[in-house]
Short mmCIF file of C-alpha atoms in Angstrom, two decimals:
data_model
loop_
_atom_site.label_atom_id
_atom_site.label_comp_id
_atom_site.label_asym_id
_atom_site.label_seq_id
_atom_site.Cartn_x
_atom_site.Cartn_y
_atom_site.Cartn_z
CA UNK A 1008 -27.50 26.23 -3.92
CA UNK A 1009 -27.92 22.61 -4.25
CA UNK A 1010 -24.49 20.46 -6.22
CA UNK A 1011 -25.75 17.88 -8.29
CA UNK A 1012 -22.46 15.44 -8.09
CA UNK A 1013 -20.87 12.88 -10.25
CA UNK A 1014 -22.51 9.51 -10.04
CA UNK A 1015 -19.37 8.26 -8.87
CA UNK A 1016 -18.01 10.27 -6.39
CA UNK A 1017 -21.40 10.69 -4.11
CA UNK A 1018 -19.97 7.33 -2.16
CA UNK A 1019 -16.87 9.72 -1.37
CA UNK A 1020 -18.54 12.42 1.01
CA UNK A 1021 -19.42 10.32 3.47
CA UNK A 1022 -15.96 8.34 3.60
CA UNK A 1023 -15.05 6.17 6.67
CA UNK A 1024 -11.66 8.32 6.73
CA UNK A 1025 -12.95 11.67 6.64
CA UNK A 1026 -15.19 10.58 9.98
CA UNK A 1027 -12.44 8.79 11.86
CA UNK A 1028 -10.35 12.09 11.27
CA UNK A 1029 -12.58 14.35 12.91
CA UNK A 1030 -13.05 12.55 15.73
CA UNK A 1031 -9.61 11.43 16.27
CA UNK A 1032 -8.92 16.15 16.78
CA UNK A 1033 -11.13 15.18 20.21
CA UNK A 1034 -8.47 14.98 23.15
CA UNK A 1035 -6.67 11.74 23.09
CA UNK A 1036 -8.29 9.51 20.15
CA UNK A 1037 -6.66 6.62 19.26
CA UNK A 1038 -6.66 5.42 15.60
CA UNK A 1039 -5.63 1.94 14.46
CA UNK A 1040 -7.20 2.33 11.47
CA UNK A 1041 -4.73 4.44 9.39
CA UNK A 1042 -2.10 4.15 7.15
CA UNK A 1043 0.83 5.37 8.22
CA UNK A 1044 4.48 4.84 9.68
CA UNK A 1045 5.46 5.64 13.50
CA UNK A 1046 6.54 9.92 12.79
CA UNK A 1047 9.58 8.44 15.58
CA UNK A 1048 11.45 7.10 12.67
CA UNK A 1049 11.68 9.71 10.55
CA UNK A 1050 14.55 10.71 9.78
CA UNK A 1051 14.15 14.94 10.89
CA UNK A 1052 17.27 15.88 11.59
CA UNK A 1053 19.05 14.62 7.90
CA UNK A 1054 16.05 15.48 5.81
CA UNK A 1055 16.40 18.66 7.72
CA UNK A 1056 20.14 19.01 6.17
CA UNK A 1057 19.18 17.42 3.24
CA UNK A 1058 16.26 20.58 2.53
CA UNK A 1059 19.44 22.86 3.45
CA UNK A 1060 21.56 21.72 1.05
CA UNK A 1061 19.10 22.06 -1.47
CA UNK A 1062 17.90 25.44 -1.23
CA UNK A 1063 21.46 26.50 -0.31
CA UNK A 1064 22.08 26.12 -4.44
CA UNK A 1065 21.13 28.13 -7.16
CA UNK A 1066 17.19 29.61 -7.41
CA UNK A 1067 16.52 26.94 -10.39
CA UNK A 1068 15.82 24.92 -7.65
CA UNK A 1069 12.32 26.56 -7.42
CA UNK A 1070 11.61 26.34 -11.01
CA UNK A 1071 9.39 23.46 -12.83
CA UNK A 1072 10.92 20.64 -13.22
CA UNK A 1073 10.58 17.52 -15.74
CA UNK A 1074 7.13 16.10 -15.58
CA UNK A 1075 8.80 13.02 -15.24
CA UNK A 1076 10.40 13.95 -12.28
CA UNK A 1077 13.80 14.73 -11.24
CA UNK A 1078 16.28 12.70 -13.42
CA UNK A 1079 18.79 12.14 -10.84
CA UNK A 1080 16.24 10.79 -7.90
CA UNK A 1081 15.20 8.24 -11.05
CA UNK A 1082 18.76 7.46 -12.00
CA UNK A 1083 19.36 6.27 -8.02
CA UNK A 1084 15.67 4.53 -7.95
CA UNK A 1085 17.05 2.44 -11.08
CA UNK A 1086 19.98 1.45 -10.00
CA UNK A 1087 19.24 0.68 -5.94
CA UNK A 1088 16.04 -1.12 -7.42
CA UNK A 1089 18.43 -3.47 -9.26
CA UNK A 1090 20.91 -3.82 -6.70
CA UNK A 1091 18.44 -4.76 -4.12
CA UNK A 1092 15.71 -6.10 -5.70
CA UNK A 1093 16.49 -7.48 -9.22
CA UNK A 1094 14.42 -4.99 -11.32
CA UNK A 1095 16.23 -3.80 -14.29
CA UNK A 1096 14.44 -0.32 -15.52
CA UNK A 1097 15.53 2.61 -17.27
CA UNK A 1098 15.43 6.22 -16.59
CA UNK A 1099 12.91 6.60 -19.23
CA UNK A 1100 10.33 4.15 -18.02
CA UNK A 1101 10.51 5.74 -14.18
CA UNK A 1102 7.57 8.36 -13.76
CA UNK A 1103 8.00 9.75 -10.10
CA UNK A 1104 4.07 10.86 -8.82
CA UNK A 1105 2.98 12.20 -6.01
CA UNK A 1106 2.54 8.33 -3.71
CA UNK A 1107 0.60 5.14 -5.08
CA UNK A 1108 -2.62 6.31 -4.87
CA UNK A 1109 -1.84 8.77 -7.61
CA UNK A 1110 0.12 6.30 -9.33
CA UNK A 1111 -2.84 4.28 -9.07
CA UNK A 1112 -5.41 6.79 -10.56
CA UNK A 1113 -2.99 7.45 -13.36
CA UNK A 1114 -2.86 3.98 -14.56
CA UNK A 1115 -6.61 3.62 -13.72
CA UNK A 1116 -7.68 6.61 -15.93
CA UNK A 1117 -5.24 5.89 -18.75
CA UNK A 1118 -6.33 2.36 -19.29
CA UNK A 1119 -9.91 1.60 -18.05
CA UNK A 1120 -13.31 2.95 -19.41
CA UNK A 1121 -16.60 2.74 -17.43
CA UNK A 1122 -17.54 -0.90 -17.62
CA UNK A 1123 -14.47 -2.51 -18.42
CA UNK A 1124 -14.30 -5.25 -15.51
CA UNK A 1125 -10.98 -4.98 -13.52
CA UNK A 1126 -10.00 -7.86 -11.17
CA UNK A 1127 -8.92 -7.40 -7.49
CA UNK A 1128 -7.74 -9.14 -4.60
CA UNK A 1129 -10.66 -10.23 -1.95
CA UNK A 1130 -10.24 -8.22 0.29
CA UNK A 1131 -7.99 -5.30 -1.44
CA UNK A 1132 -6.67 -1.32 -0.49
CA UNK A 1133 -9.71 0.85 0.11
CA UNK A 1134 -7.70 3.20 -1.80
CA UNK A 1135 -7.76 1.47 -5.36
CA UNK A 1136 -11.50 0.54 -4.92
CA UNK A 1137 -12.69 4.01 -4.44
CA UNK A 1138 -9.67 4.81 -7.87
CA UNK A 1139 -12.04 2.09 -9.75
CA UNK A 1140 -15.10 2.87 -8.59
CA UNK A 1141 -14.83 6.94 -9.30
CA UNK A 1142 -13.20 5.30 -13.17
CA UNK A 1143 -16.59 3.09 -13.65
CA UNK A 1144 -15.15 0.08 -13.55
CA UNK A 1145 -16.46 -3.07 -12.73
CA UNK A 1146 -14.49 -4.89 -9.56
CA UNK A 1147 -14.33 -8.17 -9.31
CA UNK A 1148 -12.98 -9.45 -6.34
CA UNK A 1149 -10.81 -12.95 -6.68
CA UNK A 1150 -10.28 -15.56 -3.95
CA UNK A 1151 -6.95 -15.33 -1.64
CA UNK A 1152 -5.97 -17.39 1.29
CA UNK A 1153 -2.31 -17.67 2.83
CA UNK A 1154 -0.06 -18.18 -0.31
CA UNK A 1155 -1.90 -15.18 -2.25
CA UNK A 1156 -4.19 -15.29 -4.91
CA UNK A 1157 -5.75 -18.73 -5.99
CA UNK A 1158 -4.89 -19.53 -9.42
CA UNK A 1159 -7.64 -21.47 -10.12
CA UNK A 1160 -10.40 -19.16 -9.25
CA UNK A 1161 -8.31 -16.49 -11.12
CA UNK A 1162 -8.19 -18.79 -14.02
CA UNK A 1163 -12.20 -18.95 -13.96
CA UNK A 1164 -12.52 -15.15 -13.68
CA UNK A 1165 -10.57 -14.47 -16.68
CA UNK A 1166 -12.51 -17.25 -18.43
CA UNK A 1167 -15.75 -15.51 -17.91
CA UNK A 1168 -15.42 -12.14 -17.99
CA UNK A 1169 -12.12 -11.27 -19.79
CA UNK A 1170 -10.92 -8.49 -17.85
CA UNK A 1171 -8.27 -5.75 -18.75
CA UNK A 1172 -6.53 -5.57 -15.69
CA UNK A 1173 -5.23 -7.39 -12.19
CA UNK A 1174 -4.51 -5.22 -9.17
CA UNK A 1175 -2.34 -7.25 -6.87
CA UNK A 1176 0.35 -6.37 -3.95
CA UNK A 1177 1.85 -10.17 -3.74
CA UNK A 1178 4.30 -8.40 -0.90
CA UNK A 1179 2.54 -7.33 2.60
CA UNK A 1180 -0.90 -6.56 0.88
CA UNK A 1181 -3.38 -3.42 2.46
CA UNK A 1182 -5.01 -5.04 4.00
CA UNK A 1183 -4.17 -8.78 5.10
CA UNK A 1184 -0.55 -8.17 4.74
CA UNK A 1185 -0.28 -11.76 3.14
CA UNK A 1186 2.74 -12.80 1.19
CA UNK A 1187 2.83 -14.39 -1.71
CA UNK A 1188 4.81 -17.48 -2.32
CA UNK A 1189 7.30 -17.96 -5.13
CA UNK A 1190 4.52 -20.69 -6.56
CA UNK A 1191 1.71 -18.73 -6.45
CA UNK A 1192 4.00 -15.70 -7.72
CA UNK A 1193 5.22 -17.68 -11.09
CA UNK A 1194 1.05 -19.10 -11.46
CA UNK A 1195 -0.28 -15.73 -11.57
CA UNK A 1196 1.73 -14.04 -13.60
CA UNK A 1197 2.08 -17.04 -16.36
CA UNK A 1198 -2.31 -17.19 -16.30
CA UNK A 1199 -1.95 -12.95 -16.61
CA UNK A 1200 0.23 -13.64 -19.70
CA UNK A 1201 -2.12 -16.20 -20.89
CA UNK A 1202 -4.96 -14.35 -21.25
CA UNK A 1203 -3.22 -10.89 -21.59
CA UNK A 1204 -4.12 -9.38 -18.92
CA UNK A 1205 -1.78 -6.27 -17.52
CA UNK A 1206 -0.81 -6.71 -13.37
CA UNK A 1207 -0.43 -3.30 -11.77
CA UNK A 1208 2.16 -5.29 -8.73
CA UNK A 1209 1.73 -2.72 -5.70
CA UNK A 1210 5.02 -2.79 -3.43
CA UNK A 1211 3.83 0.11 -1.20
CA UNK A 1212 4.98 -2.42 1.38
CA UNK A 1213 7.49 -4.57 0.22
CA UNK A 1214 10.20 -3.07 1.58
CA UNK A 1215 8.59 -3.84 5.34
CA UNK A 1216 9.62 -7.53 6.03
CA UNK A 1217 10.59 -9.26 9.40
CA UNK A 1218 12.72 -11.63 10.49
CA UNK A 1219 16.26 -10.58 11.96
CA UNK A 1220 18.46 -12.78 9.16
CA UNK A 1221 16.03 -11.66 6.20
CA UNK A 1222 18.46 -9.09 4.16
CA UNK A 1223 16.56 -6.87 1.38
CA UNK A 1224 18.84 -9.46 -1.09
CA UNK A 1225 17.75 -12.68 0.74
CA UNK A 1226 14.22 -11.66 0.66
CA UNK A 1227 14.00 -10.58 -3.07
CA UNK A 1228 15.80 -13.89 -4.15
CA UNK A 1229 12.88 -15.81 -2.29
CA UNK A 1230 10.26 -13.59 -2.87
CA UNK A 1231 10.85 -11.82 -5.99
CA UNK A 1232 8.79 -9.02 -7.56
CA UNK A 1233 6.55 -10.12 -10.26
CA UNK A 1234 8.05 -7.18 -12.52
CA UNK A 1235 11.22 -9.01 -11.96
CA UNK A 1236 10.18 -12.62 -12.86
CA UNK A 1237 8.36 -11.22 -15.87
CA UNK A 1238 11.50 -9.28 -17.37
CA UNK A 1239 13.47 -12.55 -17.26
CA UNK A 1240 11.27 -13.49 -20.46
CA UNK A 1241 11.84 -9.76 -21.52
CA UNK A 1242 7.69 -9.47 -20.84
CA UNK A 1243 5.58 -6.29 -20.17
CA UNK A 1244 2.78 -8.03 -18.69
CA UNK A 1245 3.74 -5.96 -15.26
CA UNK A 1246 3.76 -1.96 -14.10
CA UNK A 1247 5.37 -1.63 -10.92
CA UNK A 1248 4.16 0.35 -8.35
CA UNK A 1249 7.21 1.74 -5.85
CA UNK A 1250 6.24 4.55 -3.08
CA UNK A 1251 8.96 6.22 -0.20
CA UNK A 1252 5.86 7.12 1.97
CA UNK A 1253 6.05 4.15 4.15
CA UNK A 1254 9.43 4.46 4.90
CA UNK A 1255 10.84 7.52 4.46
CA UNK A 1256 8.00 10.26 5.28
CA UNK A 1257 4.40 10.02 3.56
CA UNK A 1258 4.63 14.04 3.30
CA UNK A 1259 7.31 13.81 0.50
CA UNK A 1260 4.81 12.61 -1.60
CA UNK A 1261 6.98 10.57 -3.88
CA UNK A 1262 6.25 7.64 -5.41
CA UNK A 1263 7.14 5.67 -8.65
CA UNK A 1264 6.07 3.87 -11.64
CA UNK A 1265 8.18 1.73 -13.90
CA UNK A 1266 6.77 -0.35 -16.83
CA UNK A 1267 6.41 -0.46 -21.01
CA UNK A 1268 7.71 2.93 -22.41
CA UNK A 1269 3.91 3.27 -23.45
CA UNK A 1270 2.22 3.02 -20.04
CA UNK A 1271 4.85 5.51 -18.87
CA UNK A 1272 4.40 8.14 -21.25
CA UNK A 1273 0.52 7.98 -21.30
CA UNK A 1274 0.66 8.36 -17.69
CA UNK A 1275 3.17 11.35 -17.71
CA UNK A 1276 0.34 12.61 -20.65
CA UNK A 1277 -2.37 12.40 -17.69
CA UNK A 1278 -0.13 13.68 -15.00
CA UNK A 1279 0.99 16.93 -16.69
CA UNK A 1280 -2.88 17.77 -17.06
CA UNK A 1281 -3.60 17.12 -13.58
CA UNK A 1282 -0.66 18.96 -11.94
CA UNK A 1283 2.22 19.52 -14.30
CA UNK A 1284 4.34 17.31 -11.71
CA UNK A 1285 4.92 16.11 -8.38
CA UNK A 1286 6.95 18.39 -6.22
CA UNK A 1287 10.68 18.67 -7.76
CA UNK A 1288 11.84 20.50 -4.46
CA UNK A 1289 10.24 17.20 -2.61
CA UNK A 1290 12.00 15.28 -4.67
CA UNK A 1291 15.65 16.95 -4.65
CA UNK A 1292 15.13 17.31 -0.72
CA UNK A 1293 14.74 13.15 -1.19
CA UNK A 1294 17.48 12.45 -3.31
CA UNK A 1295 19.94 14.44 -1.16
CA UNK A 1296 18.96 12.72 1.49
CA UNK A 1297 19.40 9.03 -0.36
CA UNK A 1298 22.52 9.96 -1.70
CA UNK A 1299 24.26 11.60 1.99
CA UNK A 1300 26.90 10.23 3.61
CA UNK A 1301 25.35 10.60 7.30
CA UNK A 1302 22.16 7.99 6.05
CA UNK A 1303 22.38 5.25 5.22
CA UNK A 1304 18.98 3.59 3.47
CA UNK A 1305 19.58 0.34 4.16
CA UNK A 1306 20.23 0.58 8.12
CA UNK A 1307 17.13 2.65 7.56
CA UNK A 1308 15.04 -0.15 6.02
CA UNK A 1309 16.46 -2.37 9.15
CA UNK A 1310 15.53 -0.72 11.90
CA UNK A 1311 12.06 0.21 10.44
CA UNK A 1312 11.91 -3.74 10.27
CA UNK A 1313 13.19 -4.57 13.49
CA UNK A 1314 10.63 -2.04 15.49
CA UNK A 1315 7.48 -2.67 13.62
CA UNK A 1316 8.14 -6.23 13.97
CA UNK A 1317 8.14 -5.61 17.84
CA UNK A 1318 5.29 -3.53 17.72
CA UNK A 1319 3.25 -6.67 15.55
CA UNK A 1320 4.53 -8.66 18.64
CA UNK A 1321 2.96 -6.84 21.47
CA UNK A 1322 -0.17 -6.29 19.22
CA UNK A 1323 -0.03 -9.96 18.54
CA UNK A 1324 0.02 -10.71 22.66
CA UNK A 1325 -3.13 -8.33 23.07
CA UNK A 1326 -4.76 -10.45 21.07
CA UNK A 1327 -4.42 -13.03 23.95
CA UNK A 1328 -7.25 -10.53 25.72
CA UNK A 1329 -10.53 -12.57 26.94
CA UNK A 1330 -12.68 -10.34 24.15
CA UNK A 1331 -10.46 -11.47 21.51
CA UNK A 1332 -10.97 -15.03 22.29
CA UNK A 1333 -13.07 -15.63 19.08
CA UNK A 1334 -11.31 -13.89 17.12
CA UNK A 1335 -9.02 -15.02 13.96
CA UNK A 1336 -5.94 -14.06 12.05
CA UNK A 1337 -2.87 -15.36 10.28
CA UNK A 1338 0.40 -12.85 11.91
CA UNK A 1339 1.74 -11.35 9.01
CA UNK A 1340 6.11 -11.65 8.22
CA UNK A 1341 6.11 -7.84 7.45
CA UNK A 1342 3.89 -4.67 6.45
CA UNK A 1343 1.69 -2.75 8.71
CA UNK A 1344 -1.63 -4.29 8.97
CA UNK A 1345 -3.17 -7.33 11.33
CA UNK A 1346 -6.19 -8.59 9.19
CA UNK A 1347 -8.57 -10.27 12.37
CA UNK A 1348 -12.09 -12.02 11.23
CA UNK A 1349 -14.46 -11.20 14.49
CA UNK A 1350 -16.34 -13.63 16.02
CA UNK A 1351 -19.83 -14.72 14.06
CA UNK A 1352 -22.71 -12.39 13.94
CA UNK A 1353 -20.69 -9.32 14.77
CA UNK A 1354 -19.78 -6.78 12.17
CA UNK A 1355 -17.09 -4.19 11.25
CA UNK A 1356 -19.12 -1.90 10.63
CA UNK A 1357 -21.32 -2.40 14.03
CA UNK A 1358 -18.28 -3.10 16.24
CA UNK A 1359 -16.63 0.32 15.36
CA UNK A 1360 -19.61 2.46 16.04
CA UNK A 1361 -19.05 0.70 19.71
CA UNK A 1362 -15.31 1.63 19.87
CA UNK A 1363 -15.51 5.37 18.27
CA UNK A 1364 -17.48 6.08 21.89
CA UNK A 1365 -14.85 4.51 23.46
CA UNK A 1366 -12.02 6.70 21.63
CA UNK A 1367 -10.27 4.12 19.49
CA UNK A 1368 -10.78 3.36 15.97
CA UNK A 1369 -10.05 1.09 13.54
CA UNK A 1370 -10.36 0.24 9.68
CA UNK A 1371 -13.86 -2.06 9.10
CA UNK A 1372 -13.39 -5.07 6.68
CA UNK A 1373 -16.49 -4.13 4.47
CA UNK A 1374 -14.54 -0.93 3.04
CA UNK A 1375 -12.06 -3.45 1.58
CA UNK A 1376 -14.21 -5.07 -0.68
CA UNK A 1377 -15.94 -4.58 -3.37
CA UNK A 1378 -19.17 -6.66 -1.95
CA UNK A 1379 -20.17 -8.01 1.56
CA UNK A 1380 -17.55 -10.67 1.79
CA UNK A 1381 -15.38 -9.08 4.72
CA UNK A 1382 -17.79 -6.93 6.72
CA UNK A 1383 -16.68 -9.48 9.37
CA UNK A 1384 -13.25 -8.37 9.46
CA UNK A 1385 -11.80 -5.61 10.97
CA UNK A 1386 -8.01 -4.11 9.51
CA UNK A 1387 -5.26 -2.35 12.57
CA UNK A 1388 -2.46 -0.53 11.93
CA UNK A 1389 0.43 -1.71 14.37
CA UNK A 1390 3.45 0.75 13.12
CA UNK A 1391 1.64 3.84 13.96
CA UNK A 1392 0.61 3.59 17.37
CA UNK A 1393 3.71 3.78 20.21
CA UNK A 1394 2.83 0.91 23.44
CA UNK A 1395 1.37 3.07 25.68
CA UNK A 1396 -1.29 3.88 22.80
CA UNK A 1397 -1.34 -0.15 21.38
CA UNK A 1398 -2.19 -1.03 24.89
CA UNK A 1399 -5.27 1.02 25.33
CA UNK A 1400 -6.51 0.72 21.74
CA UNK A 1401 -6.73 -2.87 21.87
CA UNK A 1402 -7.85 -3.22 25.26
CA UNK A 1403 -10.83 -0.92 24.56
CA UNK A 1404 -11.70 -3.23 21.47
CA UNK A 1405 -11.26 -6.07 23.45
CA UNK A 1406 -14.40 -4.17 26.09
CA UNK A 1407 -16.28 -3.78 23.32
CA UNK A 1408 -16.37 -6.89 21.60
CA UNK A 1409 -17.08 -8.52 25.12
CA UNK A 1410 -19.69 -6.40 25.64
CA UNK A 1411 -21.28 -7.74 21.84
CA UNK A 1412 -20.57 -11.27 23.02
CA UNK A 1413 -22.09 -10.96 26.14
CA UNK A 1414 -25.17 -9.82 24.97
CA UNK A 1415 -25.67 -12.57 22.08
#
């Protein structure tokens, strides 16, 4: 029979992910375009003891759990949280979800109707466009450069259209991996207050940052979250967005949300009709882990740091490659992504037809925005890939853009 689909979700069946991932099962593909961590740091062997020690206790263990999520892996997110990063919380306002993309949807359905206008970073995760676009929303995109978002073309966006929300990772964004100065921090959040308009702050990646003397402590004093800087005015003009994904294992599926009491329960409302809850054996597994003797999460964190930062390094010397000679980019100081604009009149979307024959992929610009703005950019993942793989990859992108160039 023929499926008459929703509006919204007819963009989704022919998704730039779903392609790359059945062509990357062929042999020896090599994706740059994805987002995950290397699988070489996860930590096997103590989750492995940490899944034994759970289902070594009682059956309950297997039962439902609080929709919530487990209260002890949100006691020990609420108090390493403030520890390391200055954000006060309590159990109550923690909803654990199955990673930021649900988190994401949750907020997205709770709070936005079809046509409310919802303002993004230019360019922004692919992830929460296709959340907004499925909700109705309408996206508009807001001008960034190297210190984050610019508050004065913010400032003009909220003047015209009034929007209800700002989606914004001011720490290692998906996909430029800029971060946000203190400045720029402090100037978005006071316009956001000014004109009432709720941030959803994604930190997916904050924990990623480089630079050998740059302690989780050092780097939240300098670079705080805006969730912190707004509680020190006791506001709720921020929901924070936390996720273990990128550095523990995406497969736990645990992420977190922490904001107004109100947010928290209307999301928990949403989330028990989609799925009851995220995993509670997932998250025990997690918290026993966390809480173990034989890890330790901040040595962890640091040597997640000090490899991808090598592996942004050699990617970052590739670059030096005749066919990238044209090419542009500002390194980024910690997450997973090189944002690179190509060289004029070539386009993502052209340019990766080219390199899928070649058996390397990559993420185009264009499914980053909203409109037409970055289909000149391209988006590569440098913690995945191992050297061996980050030397073919690029050098294959570097053929093919040469080849482009040498025809024009």
């Amino acid at each position: 029979m023929e499926f008459s689909f929703a509006s919204h979700s007819s963009r989704l069946l022919s998704s730039h992910a779903s392609r790359t991932n059945r062509v990357r099962r062929q042999g020896s593909f090599i994706s740059l375009a994805e987002e995950l961590p290397a699988e070489e740091f996860f930590p096997i062997k103590r989750l492995g003891e940490a899944a034994h020690a759970v289902f070594s206790s009682d059956p309950s263990v297997l039962q439902y759990g609080e929709p919530e999520g487990f209260l002890p892996l949100r006691s020990w997110i609420r108090k390493d949280w403030e520890m390391r990063k200055g954000i006060r919380t309590t159990e109550e306002r923690i909803l654990l979800t199955s990673g930021t993309q649900q988190t994401i949807d949750l907020v997205t359905r709770l709070l936005v109707d079809s046509g409310d206008t919802v303002v993004v970073e230019n360019p922004t995760s692919p992830g929460c466009l296709q959340v907004l676009q499925m909700q109705g929303a309408v996206i508009l995109p807001v001008f960034t450069d190297t210190e984050g978002i610019v508050p004065e073309h913010l400032e003009e966006q909220f003047q015209k259209h009034r929007p209800k929300l700002l989606f914004a990772a001011p720490s290692f964004s998906n996909p430029t991996g800029i971060l946000w100065t203190l400045r720029r921090r402090k100037a978005v959040l006071d316009l956001c207050r000014k004109y009432s308009v709720l941030i959803i702050e994604d930190d997916s990646y904050g924990e990623l940052h480089f630079g050998a003397d740059d302690s989780a402590n050092s780097f939240s004093e300098r670079y705080p979250a805006l969730y912190a800087i707004d509680q020190e005015d006791d506001g709720n003009h921020v929901l924070y967005i936390g996720s273990f994904s990128k550095t523990i294992a995406p497969a736990l599926r645990t992420g977190w949300a922490t904001g107004d009491k109100r947010l928290i329960q209307g999301m928990s409302s949403l989330k028990q009709m989609a799925d009851w809850q995220s995993s509670p054996i997932n998250q025990q597994i997690l918290y026993q882990l966390l809480g173990s003797t034989s890890f330790n999460w901040n040595e962890h964190l640091a040597l997640l740091n000090r490899e991808y930062e090598v592996r942004l390094k050699l990617m970052l010397e590739l670059l030096k490659r005749p066919g990238f000679k044209h090419v542009k980019y500002d390194p980024p100081a910690g997450g997973m992504y090189l944002w690179i604009e190509l060289p004029p009149g070539l386009g993502s979307e052209t340019l990766l037809k080219a390199v899928l024959h070649k058996g390397v992929a990559f993420l185009p610009g264009a499914r980053c925005s909203p409109g037409k703005q970055t289909e000149h950019f391209i988006r590569l993942n440098f913690s995945r890939p191992g050297r061996e793989e980050l030397l073919l990859g690029m050098n294959l992108i570097s053929e093919a853009i040469s080849e482009f160039t040498a025809r024009s």
